[in-house]
mmCIF file with all atom_site columns, C-alpha atoms in Angstrom:
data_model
loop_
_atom_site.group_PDB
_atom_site.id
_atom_site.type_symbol
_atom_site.label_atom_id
_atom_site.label_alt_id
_atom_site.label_comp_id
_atom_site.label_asym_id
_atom_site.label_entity_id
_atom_site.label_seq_id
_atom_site.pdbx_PDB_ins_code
_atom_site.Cartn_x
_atom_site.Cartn_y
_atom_site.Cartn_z
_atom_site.occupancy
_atom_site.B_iso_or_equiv
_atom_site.pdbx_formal_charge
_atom_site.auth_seq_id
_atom_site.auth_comp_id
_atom_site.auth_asym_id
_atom_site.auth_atom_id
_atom_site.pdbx_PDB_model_num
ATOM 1   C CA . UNK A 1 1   ? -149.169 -25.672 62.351  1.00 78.00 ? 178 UNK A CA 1
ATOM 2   C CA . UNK A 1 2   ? -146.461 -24.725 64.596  1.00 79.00 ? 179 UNK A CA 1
ATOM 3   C CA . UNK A 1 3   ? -149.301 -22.561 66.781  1.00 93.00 ? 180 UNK A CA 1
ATOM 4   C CA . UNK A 1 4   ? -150.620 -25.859 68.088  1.00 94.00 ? 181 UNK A CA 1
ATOM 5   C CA . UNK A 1 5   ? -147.390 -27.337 69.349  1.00 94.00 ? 182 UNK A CA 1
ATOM 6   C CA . UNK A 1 6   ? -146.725 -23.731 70.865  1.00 94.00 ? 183 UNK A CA 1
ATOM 7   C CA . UNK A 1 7   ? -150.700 -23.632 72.280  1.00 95.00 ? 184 UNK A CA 1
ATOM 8   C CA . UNK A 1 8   ? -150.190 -27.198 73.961  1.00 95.00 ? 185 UNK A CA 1
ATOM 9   C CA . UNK A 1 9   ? -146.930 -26.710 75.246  1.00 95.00 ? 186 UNK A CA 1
ATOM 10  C CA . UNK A 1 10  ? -148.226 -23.156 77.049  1.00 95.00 ? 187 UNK A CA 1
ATOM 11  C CA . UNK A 1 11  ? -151.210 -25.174 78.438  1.00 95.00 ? 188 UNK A CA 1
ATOM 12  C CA . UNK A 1 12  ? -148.730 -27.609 79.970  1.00 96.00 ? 189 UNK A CA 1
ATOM 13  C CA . UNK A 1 13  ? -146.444 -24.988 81.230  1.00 96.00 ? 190 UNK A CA 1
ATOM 14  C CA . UNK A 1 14  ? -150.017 -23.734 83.303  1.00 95.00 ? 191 UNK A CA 1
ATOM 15  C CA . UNK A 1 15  ? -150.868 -27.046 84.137  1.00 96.00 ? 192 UNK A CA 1
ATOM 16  C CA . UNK A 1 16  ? -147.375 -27.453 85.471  1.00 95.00 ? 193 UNK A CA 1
ATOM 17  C CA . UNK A 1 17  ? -147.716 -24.179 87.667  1.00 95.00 ? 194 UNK A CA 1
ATOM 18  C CA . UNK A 1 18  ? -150.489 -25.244 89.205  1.00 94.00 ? 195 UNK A CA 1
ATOM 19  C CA . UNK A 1 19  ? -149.436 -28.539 90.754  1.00 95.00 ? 196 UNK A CA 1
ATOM 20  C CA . UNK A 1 20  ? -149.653 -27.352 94.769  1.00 93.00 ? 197 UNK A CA 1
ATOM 21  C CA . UNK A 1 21  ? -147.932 -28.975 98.014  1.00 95.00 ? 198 UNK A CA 1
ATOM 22  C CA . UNK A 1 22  ? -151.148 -31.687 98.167  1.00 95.00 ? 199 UNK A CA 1
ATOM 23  C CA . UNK A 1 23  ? -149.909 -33.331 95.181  1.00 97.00 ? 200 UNK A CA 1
ATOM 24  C CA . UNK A 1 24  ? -146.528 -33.594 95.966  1.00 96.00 ? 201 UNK A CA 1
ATOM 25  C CA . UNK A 1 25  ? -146.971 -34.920 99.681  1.00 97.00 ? 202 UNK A CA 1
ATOM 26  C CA . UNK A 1 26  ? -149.069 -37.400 98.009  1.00 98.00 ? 203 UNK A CA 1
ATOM 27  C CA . UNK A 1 27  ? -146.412 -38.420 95.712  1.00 98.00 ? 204 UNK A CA 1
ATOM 28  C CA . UNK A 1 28  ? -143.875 -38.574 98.660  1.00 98.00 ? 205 UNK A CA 1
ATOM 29  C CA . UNK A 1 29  ? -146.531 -41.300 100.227 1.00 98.00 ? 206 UNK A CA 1
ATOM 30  C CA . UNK A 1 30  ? -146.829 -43.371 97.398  1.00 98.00 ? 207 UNK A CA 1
ATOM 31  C CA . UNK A 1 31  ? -143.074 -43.402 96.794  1.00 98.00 ? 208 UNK A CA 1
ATOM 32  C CA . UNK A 1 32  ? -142.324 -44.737 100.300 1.00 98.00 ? 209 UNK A CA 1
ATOM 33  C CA . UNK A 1 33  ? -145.893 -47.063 100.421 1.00 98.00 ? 210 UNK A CA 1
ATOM 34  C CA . UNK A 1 34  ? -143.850 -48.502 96.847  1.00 98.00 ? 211 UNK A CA 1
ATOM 35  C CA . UNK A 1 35  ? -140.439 -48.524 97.998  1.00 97.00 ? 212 UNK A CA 1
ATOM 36  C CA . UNK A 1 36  ? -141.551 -50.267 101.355 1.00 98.00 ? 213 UNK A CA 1
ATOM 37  C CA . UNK A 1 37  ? -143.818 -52.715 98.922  1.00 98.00 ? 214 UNK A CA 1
ATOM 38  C CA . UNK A 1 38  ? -140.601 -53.320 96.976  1.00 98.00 ? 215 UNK A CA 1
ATOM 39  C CA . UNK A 1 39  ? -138.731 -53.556 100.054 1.00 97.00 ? 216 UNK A CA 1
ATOM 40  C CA . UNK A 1 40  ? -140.061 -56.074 102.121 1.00 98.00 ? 217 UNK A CA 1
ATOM 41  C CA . UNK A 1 41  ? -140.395 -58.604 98.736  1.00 98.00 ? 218 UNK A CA 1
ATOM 42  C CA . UNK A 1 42  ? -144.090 -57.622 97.680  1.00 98.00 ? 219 UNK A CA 1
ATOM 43  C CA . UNK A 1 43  ? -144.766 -56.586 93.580  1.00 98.00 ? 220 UNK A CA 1
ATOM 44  C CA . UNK A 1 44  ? -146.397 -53.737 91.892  1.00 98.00 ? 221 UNK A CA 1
ATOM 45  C CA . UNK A 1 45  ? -149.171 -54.325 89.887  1.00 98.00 ? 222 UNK A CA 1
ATOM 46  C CA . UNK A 1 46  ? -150.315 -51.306 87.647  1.00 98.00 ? 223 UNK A CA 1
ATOM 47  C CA . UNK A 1 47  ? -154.028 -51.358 85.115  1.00 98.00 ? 224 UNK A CA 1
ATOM 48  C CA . UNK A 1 48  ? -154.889 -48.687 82.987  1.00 98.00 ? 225 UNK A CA 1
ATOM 49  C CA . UNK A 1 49  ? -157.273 -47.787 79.535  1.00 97.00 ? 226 UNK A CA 1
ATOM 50  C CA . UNK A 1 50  ? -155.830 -46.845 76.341  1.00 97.00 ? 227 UNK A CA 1
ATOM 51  C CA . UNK A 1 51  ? -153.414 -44.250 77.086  1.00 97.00 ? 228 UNK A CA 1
ATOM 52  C CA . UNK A 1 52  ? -153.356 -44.507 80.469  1.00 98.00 ? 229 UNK A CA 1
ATOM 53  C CA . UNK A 1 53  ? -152.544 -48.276 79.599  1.00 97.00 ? 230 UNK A CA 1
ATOM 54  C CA . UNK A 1 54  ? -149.427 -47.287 77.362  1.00 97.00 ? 231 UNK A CA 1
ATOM 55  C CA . UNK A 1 55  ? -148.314 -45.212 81.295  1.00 98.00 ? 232 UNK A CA 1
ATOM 56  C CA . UNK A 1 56  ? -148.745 -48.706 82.813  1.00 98.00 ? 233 UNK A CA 1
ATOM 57  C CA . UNK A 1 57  ? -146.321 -50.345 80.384  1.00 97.00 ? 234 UNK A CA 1
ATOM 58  C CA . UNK A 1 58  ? -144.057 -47.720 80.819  1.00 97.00 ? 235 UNK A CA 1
ATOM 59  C CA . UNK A 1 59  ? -143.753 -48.220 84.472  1.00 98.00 ? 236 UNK A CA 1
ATOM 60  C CA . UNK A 1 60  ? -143.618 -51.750 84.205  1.00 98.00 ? 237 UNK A CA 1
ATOM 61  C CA . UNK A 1 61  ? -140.460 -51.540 82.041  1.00 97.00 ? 238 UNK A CA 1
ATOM 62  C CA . UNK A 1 62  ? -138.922 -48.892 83.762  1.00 97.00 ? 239 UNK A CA 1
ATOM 63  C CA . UNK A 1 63  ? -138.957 -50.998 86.946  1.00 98.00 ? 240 UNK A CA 1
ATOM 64  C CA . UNK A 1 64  ? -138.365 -54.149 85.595  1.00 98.00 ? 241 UNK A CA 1
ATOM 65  C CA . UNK A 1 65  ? -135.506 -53.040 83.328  1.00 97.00 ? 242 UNK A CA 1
ATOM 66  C CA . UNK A 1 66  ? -134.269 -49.995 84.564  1.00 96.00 ? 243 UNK A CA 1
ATOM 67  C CA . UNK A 1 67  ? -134.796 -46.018 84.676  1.00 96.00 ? 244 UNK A CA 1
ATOM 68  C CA . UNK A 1 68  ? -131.533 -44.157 85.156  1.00 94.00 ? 245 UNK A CA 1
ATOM 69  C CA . UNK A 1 69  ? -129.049 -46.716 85.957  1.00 95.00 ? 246 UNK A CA 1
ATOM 70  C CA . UNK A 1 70  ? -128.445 -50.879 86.143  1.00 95.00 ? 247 UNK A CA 1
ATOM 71  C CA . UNK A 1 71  ? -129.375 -51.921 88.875  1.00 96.00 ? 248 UNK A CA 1
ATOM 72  C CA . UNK A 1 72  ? -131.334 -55.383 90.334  1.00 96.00 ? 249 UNK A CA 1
ATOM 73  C CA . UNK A 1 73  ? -134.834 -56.041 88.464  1.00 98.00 ? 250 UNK A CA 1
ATOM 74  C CA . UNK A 1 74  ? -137.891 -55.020 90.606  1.00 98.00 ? 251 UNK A CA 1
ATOM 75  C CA . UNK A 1 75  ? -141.257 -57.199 90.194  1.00 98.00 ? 252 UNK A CA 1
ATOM 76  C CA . UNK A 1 76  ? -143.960 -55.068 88.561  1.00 98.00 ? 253 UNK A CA 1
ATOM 77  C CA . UNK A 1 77  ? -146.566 -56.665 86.208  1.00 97.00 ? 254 UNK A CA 1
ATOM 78  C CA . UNK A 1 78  ? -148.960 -54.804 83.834  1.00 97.00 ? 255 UNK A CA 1
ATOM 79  C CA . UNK A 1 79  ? -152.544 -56.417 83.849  1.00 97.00 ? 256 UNK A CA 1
ATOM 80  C CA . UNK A 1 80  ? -152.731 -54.957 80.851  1.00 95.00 ? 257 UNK A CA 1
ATOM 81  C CA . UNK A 1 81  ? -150.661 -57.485 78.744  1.00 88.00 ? 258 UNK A CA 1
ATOM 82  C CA . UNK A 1 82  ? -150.308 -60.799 77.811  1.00 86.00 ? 259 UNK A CA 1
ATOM 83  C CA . UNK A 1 83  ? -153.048 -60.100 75.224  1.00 90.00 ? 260 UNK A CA 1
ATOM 84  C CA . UNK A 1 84  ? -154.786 -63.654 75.243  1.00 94.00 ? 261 UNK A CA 1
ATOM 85  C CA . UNK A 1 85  ? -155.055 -63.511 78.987  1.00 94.00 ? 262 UNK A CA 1
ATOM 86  C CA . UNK A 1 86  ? -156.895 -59.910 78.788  1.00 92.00 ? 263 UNK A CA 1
ATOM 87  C CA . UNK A 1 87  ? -159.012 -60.892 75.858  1.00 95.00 ? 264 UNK A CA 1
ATOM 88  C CA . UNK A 1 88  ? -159.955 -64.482 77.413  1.00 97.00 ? 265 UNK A CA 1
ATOM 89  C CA . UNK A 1 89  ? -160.973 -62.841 80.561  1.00 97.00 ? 266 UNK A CA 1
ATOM 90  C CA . UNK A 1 90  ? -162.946 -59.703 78.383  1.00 96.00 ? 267 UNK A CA 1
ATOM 91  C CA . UNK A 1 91  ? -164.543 -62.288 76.277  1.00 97.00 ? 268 UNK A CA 1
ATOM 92  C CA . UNK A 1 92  ? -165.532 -64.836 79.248  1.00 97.00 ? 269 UNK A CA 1
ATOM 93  C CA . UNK A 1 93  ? -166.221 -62.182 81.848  1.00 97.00 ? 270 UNK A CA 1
ATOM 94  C CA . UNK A 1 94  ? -166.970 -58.877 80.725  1.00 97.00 ? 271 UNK A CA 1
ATOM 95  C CA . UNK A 1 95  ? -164.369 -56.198 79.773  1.00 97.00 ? 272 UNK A CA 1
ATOM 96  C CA . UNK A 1 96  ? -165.337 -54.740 83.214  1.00 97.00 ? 273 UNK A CA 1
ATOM 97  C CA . UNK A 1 97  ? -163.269 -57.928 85.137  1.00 98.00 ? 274 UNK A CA 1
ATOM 98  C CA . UNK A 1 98  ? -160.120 -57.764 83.204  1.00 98.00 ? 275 UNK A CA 1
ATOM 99  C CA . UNK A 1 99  ? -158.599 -56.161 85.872  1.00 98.00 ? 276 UNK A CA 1
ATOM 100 C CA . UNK A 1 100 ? -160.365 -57.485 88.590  1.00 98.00 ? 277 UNK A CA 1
ATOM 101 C CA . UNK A 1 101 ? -159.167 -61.134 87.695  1.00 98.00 ? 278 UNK A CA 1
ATOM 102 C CA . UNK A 1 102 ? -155.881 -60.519 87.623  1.00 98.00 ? 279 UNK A CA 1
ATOM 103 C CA . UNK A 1 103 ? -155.991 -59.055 90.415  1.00 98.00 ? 280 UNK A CA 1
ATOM 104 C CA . UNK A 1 104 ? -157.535 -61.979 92.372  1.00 98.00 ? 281 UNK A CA 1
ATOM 105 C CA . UNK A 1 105 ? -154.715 -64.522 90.741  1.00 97.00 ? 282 UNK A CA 1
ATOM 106 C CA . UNK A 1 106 ? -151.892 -62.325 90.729  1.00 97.00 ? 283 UNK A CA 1
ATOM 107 C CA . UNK A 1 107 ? -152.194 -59.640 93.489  1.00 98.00 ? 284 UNK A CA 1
ATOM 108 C CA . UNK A 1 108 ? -151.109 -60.971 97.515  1.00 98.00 ? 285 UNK A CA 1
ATOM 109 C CA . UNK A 1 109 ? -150.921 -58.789 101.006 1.00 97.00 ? 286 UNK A CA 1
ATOM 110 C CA . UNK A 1 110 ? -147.492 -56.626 100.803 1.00 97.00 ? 287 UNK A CA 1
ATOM 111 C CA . UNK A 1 111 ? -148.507 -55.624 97.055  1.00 98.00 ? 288 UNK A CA 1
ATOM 112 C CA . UNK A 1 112 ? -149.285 -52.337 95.634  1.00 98.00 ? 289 UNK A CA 1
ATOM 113 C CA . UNK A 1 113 ? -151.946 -51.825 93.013  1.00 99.00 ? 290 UNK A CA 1
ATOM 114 C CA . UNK A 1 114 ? -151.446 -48.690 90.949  1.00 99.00 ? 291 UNK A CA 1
ATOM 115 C CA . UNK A 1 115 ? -154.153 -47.786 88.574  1.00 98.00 ? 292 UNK A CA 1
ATOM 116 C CA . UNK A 1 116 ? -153.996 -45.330 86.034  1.00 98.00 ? 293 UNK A CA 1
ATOM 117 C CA . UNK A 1 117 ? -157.743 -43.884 85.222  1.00 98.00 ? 294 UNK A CA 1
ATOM 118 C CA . UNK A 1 118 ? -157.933 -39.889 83.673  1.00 98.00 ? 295 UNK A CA 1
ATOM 119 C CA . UNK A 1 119 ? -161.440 -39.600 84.544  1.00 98.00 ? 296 UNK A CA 1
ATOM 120 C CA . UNK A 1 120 ? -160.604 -41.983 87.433  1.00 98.00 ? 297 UNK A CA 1
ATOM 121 C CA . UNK A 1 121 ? -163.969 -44.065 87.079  1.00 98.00 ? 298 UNK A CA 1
ATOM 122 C CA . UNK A 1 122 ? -162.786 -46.389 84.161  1.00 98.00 ? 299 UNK A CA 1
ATOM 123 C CA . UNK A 1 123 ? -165.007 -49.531 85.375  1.00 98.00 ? 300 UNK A CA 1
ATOM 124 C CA . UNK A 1 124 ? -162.054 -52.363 85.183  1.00 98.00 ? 301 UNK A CA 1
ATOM 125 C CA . UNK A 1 125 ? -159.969 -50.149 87.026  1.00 98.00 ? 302 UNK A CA 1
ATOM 126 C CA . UNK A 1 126 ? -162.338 -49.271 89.607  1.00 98.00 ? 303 UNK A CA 1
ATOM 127 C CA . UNK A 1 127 ? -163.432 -53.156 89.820  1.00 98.00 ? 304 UNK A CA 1
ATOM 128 C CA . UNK A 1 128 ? -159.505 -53.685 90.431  1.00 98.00 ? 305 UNK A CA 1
ATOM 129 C CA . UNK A 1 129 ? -159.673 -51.518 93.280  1.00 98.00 ? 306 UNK A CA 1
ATOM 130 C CA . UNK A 1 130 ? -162.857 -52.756 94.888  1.00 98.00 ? 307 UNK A CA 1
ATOM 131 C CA . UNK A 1 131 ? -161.092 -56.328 94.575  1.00 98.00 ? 308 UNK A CA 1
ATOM 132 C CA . UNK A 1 132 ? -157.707 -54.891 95.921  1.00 98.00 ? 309 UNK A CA 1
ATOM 133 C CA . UNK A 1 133 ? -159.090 -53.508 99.476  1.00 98.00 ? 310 UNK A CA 1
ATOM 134 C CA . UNK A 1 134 ? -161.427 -56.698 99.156  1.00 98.00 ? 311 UNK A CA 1
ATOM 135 C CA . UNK A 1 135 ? -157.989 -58.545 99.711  1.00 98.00 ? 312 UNK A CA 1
ATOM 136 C CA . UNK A 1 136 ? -155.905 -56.457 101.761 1.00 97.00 ? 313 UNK A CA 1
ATOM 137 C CA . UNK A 1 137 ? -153.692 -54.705 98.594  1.00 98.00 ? 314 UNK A CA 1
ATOM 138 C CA . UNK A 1 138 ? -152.867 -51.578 99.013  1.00 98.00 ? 315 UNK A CA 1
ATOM 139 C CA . UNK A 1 139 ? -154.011 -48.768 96.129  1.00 98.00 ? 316 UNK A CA 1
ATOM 140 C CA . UNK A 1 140 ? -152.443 -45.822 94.421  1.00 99.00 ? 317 UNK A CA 1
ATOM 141 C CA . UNK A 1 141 ? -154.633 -44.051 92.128  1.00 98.00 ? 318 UNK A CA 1
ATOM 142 C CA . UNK A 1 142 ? -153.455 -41.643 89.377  1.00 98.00 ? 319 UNK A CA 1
ATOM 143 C CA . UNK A 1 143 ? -156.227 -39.511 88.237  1.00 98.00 ? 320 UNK A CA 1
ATOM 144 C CA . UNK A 1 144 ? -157.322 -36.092 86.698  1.00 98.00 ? 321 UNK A CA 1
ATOM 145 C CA . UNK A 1 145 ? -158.654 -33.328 89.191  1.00 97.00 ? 322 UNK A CA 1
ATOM 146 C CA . UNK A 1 146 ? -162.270 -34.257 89.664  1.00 96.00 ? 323 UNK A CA 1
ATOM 147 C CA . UNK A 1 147 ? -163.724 -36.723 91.868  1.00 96.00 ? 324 UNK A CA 1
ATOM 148 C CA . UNK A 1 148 ? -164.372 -39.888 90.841  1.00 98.00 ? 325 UNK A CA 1
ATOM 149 C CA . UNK A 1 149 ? -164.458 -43.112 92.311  1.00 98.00 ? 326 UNK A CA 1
ATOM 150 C CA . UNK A 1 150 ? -161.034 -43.623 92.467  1.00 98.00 ? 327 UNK A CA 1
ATOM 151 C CA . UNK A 1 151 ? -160.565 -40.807 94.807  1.00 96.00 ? 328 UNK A CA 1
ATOM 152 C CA . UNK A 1 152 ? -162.896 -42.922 97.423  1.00 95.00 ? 329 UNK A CA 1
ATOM 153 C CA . UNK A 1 153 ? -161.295 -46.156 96.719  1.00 97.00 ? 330 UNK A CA 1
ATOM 154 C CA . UNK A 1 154 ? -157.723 -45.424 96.545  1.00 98.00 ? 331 UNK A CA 1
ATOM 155 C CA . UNK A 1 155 ? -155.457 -45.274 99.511  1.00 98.00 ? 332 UNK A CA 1
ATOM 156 C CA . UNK A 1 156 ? -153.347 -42.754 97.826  1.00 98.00 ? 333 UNK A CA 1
ATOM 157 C CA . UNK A 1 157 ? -154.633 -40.548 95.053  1.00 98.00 ? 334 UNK A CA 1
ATOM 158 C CA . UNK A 1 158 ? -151.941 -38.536 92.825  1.00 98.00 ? 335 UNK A CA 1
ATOM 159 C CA . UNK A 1 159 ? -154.611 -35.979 91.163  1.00 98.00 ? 336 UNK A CA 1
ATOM 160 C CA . UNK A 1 160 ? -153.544 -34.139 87.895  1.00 97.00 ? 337 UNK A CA 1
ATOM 161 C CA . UNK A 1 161 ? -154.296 -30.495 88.427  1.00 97.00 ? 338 UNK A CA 1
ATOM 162 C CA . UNK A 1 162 ? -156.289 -30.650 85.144  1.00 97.00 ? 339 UNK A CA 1
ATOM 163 C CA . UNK A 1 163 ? -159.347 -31.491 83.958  1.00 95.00 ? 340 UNK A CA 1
ATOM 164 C CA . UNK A 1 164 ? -158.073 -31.822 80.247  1.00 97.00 ? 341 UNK A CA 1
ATOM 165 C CA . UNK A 1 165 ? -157.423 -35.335 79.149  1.00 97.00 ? 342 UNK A CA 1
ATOM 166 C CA . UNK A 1 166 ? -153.693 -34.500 77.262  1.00 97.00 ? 343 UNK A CA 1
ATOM 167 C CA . UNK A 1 167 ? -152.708 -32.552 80.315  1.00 97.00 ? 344 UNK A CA 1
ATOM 168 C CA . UNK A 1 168 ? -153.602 -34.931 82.528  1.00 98.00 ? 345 UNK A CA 1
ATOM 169 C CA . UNK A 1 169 ? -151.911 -37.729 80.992  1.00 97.00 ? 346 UNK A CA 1
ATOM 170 C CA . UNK A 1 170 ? -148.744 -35.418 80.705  1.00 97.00 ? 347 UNK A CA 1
ATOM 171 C CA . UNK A 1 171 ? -148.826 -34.682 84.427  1.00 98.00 ? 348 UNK A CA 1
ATOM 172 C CA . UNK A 1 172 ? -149.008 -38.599 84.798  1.00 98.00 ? 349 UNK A CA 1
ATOM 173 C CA . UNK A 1 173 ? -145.762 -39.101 82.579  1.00 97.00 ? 350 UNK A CA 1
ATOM 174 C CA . UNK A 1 174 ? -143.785 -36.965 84.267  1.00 97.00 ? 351 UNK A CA 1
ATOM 175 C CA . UNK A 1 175 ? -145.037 -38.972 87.702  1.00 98.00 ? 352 UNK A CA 1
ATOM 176 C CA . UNK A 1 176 ? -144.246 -42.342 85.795  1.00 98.00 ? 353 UNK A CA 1
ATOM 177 C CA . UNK A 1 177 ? -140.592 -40.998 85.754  1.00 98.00 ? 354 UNK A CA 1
ATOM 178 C CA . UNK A 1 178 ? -140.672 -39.257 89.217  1.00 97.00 ? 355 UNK A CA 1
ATOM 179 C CA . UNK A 1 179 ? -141.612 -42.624 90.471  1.00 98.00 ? 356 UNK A CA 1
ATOM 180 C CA . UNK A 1 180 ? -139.183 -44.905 88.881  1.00 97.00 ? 357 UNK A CA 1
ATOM 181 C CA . UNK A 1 181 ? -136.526 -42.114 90.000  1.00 97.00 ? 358 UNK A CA 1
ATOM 182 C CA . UNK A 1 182 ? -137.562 -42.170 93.853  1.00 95.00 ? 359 UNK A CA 1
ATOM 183 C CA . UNK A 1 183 ? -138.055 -45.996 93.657  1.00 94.00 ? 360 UNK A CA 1
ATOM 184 C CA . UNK A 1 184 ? -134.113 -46.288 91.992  1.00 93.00 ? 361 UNK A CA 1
#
């Protein structure tokens, strides 16, 4: 049993190795386009799917509460919670517009929508998206390596050197806490 905890923890460690310079000066824009959003009184709003949903609350609470030390609370919402909001608009809309509504009610120029998408062409994200630049938001995208439709939306794309769905969502983890970090 041990051999699989050793077998994923060597695929990380190659994962890891391969994250180049593009990545990392694409982190350093989204960390100033979300400290300047923070900055000048705008929010962060973040979607995501299943695990890439559990990323979203974790960034919400990180910069809401706090990451390393107390400090002010900073405005960042997860579209994907309150539950009866997200189910009314699945159930009267479509699963598709969950984000996309939220979006339109919550979301004003000066914010940042992040999405969190390992394929990056989960359809409520992109929809989210398509209704962000329809309004002016800007968009940060974290994805796996391939192109999707995120890539083409997004202002800022943060692309997992992976095409593996566990390593990507470990590469977006450790951005989760990079960001909070940089933002603190």
């Amino acid at each position: 049993m041990k051999d699989y905890l050793l077998e994923d923890l060597n695929q990380l460690r190659l994962t890891l190795a391969s994250v180049g310079p593009e990545l990392t000066f694409s982190f350093a824009n989204a960390t100033t386009m979300v400290a300047n959003c923070l900055k000048s009184g705008g929010k962060l709003l973040a979607c995501g799917n299943g695990g890439s949903a559990a990323d979203v609350e974790h960034l919400a609470g990180e910069i809401v509460g706090r990451f390393g030390f107390d400090r002010p609370s900073l405005p960042c919402v997860s579209l994907c919670t309150p539950s009866a909001t997200f189910t009314a608009i699945a159930n009267d809309y479509g699963y598709e517009n969950v984000f996309k509504r939220q979006v339109q009610g919550f979301a004003k120029p000066g914010d940042v929508l992040i999405g969190i998408s390992t394929s990056g062409n989960s359809a409520n994200v992109v929809a989210a998206f398509e209704q962000a630049r329809e309004m002016g938001i800007k968009t940060i995208a974290m994805t796996g390596n391939r192109d999707s439709k995120l890539t083409g939306l997004a202002d800022i794309c943060l692309r997992s050197p992976s095409d593996k769905t566990p390593r990507i969502q470990e590469i977006h983890g450790i951005m989760v806490h990079s960001l909070c970090r940089a933002v603190e």
